Amino acid sequence: MSKYHLDYLEQLESEAIHIFREVAGQFERPALLFSGGKDSIVLVHLALKAFRPGKFPFPLVHIDTGHNFPEVLDYRDQLVQKIGEKLIVRKVEDTIKEKGLTEPKGKLPSRNALQTFTLLDTVEEFEFDCCIGGGRRDEEKARAKERIFSVRDDFGQWDPKLQRPELWNTYNGKIHKGEQVRVFPISNWTELDVWNYILKENIQLPSIYFAHDREVLNFDSQFIAMNEFVNLEENDVVTTEKVRYRTVGDMTCTAAVLSNAANLEEVIAEIITTKTSERGETRIDDRTSEAAMEDRKKAGYF
């Protein structure tokens, strides 16, 4: 890597650490939303740099849809054991039973949209006033509308027209009782920045981020991992392909990409040449409408 590039990554790291410490200074009950994906893994790494040798001033919170990749759950548990921090897990399946929610149907019945109910219930249960997330502005156009400190009302809802100015790295976390703030420390990072940082810091990731053989269904030009939740139809064809994942969500809403990239350097080389965003290429739930992500965020999605 060039010296300039390393300096650039160090600047992004410094900004993120500053944001973490602002959270610790401004909020009474923050939480770090952890999915087991690469962005939330980078957040944990940055939090270690921000607060060690002390403990995190917040727990990790995982909203478990029940449709997670087993490799990601295994990684989550190993990481939490390694760093010795508190993990809170709340399950969408429990929310479905408690609230009488309707399970999604169809070929790919994703519970992704139902996460919002569980998240908002968890925020209320623990009285969190701040939730830290791994959103980046290059992921999806609704993400680009958001500030680093993004205020939610007392119903957990987001109004993209009511955004606070953030000048000279000054972040305003002042809220009324019941309101929340979502904070995005890597908001100014790109997918390529994240991968270059992972390489620079030698951060370990779940194996599904690298090329491996997997049984997949070719659905609407996307490769969906075969799992117990996919409802196959008579004409569906399942094949074994060499794939990797650019982003990790539910097994029923996240597609793999054909790839031979078996290490960080090869993944980075692929990303440099790609012409589509990671969510645009691999997240099925973002294709439901032009404003799919924004609608979910307005309702309380992180």
XYZ file of C-alpha atoms in Angstrom:
302
model
C 0.000 0.000 0.000
C 1.064 3.575 -0.558
C 1.887 5.842 2.376
C -1.011 8.089 1.334
C -3.483 5.220 1.552
C -2.281 4.192 4.996
C -2.562 7.780 6.181
C -6.102 7.899 4.836
C -7.106 4.763 6.735
C -5.558 6.191 9.876
C -7.660 9.344 9.452
C -10.836 7.275 9.122
C -9.854 5.239 12.175
C -9.159 8.380 14.199
C -12.545 9.869 13.271
C -14.368 6.656 14.229
C -12.573 6.439 17.587
C -13.486 10.079 18.257
C -17.141 9.264 17.522
C -17.067 6.273 19.873
C -15.701 8.445 22.667
C -18.344 11.108 21.966
C -20.977 8.392 22.434
C -19.434 7.393 25.755
C -19.370 11.019 26.868
C -22.850 12.072 25.741
C -25.133 9.089 26.389
C -26.141 7.211 29.534
C -27.185 3.856 28.029
C -25.612 3.242 24.623
C -25.475 -0.119 22.816
C -23.525 -1.445 19.840
C -25.716 -3.280 17.315
C -23.772 -6.354 16.241
C -24.770 -8.560 13.315
C -21.590 -10.575 12.841
C -21.026 -8.908 9.477
C -17.749 -7.277 8.473
C -18.869 -3.710 9.277
C -19.977 -4.538 12.820
C -16.788 -6.579 13.289
C -14.782 -3.490 12.325
C -16.845 -1.476 14.841
C -15.845 -3.883 17.609
C -12.189 -3.578 16.570
C -12.455 0.224 16.666
C -14.176 0.096 20.065
C -11.297 -1.979 21.404
C -8.909 0.756 20.263
C -11.137 3.465 21.738
C -11.612 1.966 25.204
C -8.992 -0.661 26.050
C -7.597 -1.447 28.564
C -11.007 -0.581 30.037
C -14.288 -2.352 29.295
C -16.746 -1.147 26.668
C -19.220 1.427 28.057
C -21.974 -0.472 26.230
C -23.096 -4.048 25.522
C -23.180 -5.699 22.110
C -26.768 -6.300 20.952
C -27.702 -8.870 18.332
C -31.214 -8.954 16.919
C -31.418 -12.598 15.865
C -33.869 -13.284 13.028
C -33.463 -17.045 13.294
C -32.386 -17.056 9.636
C -28.711 -16.306 10.237
C -25.801 -18.098 8.613
C -24.398 -20.655 11.109
C -20.846 -19.500 10.347
C -21.739 -15.980 11.451
C -23.317 -17.105 14.732
C -20.264 -19.248 15.501
C -18.006 -16.266 14.817
C -20.157 -14.015 17.038
C -19.881 -16.370 19.994
C -16.132 -16.869 19.559
C -15.522 -13.119 19.322
C -17.560 -12.302 22.432
C -15.729 -14.978 24.392
C -12.367 -13.648 23.176
C -12.953 -9.989 24.082
C -14.934 -10.676 27.260
C -17.704 -8.162 26.614
C -21.439 -8.446 27.317
C -23.687 -9.745 24.539
C -27.472 -9.278 24.564
C -29.430 -11.436 22.099
C -33.099 -10.890 21.374
C -34.948 -13.113 18.905
C -37.401 -12.069 16.210
C -39.149 -15.414 16.638
C -40.082 -14.455 20.219
C -41.479 -11.127 18.995
C -43.562 -12.903 16.346
C -45.143 -15.071 19.055
C -45.635 -12.255 21.579
C -47.124 -9.747 19.123
C -48.924 -12.221 16.865
C -46.985 -11.009 13.831
C -47.488 -12.682 10.467
C -44.581 -14.771 9.221
C -43.492 -13.788 5.703
C -44.420 -16.257 2.977
C -43.213 -17.040 -0.521
C -40.093 -18.550 -1.994
C -37.737 -16.478 0.180
C -39.625 -15.636 3.404
C -37.234 -13.134 4.993
C -37.829 -11.891 8.513
C -35.606 -8.889 7.851
C -38.419 -6.329 8.051
C -39.647 -7.836 11.329
C -36.323 -7.030 13.005
C -37.594 -3.493 13.589
C -40.212 -4.686 16.099
C -37.631 -6.666 18.060
C -35.089 -3.840 17.955
C -37.534 -1.236 19.244
C -38.716 -3.612 21.990
C -35.084 -4.197 22.994
C -34.386 -0.453 23.085
C -37.413 -0.011 25.367
C -36.502 -2.997 27.553
C -32.999 -1.720 28.335
C -33.824 2.000 27.940
C -31.046 2.491 25.406
C -30.674 6.132 24.400
C -28.136 5.423 21.664
C -27.587 2.513 19.268
C -24.302 2.328 17.358
C -24.542 0.803 13.875
C -22.261 -0.013 10.961
C -24.102 1.905 8.237
C -21.984 3.432 5.469
C -23.050 6.116 3.003
C -22.026 4.084 -0.066
C -24.246 1.116 0.871
C -27.614 2.444 -0.242
C -29.023 5.865 -1.108
C -31.172 6.124 2.056
C -28.009 5.668 4.156
C -26.469 8.677 2.430
C -29.219 10.943 3.793
C -28.335 10.221 7.375
C -26.041 12.104 9.736
C -23.437 10.414 11.929
C -25.653 11.228 14.936
C -29.146 10.428 13.642
C -32.030 11.279 15.971
C -35.079 9.012 16.298
C -38.319 10.092 17.954
C -39.887 8.394 20.987
C -41.428 5.813 18.633
C -38.015 4.986 17.192
C -38.912 6.565 13.861
C -36.631 8.567 11.584
C -37.552 11.697 9.621
C -34.964 12.347 6.874
C -36.111 15.986 6.722
C -35.228 16.620 10.365
C -31.463 16.250 10.400
C -29.064 18.138 12.627
C -26.066 19.930 11.107
C -22.676 18.396 11.881
C -20.030 21.066 11.404
C -16.370 20.784 12.379
C -16.842 17.264 13.784
C -19.271 18.534 16.388
C -21.977 15.994 17.208
C -25.160 16.954 19.019
C -26.528 14.081 21.090
C -28.995 16.130 23.122
C -32.392 14.434 23.125
C -35.665 14.474 25.038
C -36.648 11.579 27.280
C -37.777 8.628 25.173
C -35.941 9.714 22.059
C -32.966 7.777 20.698
C -29.917 8.452 18.567
C -28.442 6.044 16.032
C -24.723 6.633 15.614
C -22.672 5.531 12.594
C -18.914 5.767 13.299
C -17.932 4.456 9.841
C -20.426 6.570 7.946
C -17.613 8.157 5.891
C -16.061 4.800 4.960
C -16.621 2.884 1.721
C -16.741 -0.874 1.211
C -13.201 -0.707 -0.148
C -12.045 1.293 2.897
C -13.470 -1.389 5.185
C -11.673 -4.187 3.353
C -8.382 -2.277 3.219
C -8.680 -1.621 6.959
C -9.410 -5.291 7.647
C -6.258 -6.176 5.702
C -4.161 -3.525 7.442
C -5.335 -4.575 10.920
C -5.375 -8.317 10.179
C -8.966 -8.652 11.404
C -10.414 -12.162 11.271
C -13.764 -12.641 9.503
C -16.362 -15.414 9.141
C -15.380 -17.863 6.402
C -18.367 -17.034 4.183
C -16.673 -13.769 3.125
C -14.184 -15.830 1.108
C -14.691 -18.162 -1.858
C -16.128 -21.567 -0.992
C -18.336 -24.202 -2.587
C -22.010 -23.876 -1.678
C -25.316 -25.211 -2.940
C -27.238 -22.267 -4.375
C -30.469 -21.492 -6.139
C -30.181 -19.170 -9.146
C -33.140 -16.888 -8.515
C -33.642 -13.769 -10.622
C -29.914 -13.797 -11.512
C -28.919 -13.994 -7.841
C -27.361 -16.940 -6.028
C -29.306 -17.841 -2.889
C -27.768 -20.293 -0.419
C -29.869 -23.398 -0.005
C -31.304 -23.644 3.477
C -34.362 -24.920 5.300
C -36.267 -21.654 4.777
C -36.154 -21.580 0.952
C -39.375 -22.919 -0.579
C -38.347 -24.622 -3.802
C -40.715 -24.899 -6.742
C -40.878 -27.636 -9.359
C -38.746 -25.873 -11.964
C -36.072 -24.556 -9.582
C -32.538 -25.748 -10.232
C -30.004 -26.060 -7.424
C -26.303 -26.154 -8.312
C -23.004 -26.091 -6.467
C -20.993 -22.953 -7.189
C -17.865 -21.288 -5.863
C -19.155 -18.140 -4.168
C -18.471 -15.616 -1.457
C -20.574 -12.984 0.322
C -20.059 -9.226 0.093
C -22.543 -8.512 2.879
C -24.230 -10.732 5.437
C -27.899 -10.646 6.389
C -30.592 -13.309 6.529
C -29.977 -16.431 4.470
C -33.281 -15.655 2.735
C -32.484 -12.074 1.721
C -28.737 -12.102 1.010
C -27.274 -13.393 -2.240
C -23.765 -14.664 -2.846
C -21.535 -13.637 -5.738
C -19.529 -15.954 -7.961
C -15.919 -15.617 -6.879
C -12.534 -17.296 -6.626
C -11.268 -14.752 -4.066
C -9.873 -16.853 -1.234
C -7.983 -14.172 0.737
C -8.167 -10.467 1.574
C -5.928 -9.322 -1.278
C -8.047 -11.171 -3.843
C -11.300 -9.820 -2.366
C -9.941 -6.265 -2.556
C -8.887 -6.793 -6.178
C -12.453 -7.877 -7.017
C -14.029 -4.912 -5.245
C -11.794 -2.445 -7.087
C -13.174 -3.662 -10.422
C -16.838 -4.110 -9.479
C -19.405 -1.642 -10.800
C -22.261 -2.367 -8.356
C -22.701 -1.623 -4.655
C -22.715 -4.550 -2.253
C -26.373 -4.076 -1.315
C -27.382 -3.411 -4.911
C -25.851 -6.689 -6.004
C -26.689 -8.949 -3.090
C -29.593 -7.708 -0.930
C -32.893 -9.024 -2.250
C -34.992 -7.092 0.273
C -33.709 -3.759 -1.097
C -35.269 -4.564 -4.480
C -38.860 -4.556 -3.286
C -39.193 -0.860 -4.140
C -37.088 2.203 -4.920
C -37.517 3.357 -1.314
C -37.377 -0.030 0.445
C -34.528 0.847 2.812
C -35.803 4.354 3.514
C -39.260 3.057 4.400
C -37.770 0.561 6.855
C -35.542 3.236 8.404
C -38.496 5.585 8.891
C -40.220 2.806 10.824
C -37.221 2.307 13.121
C -34.869 -0.020 11.252
C -31.204 0.647 12.001
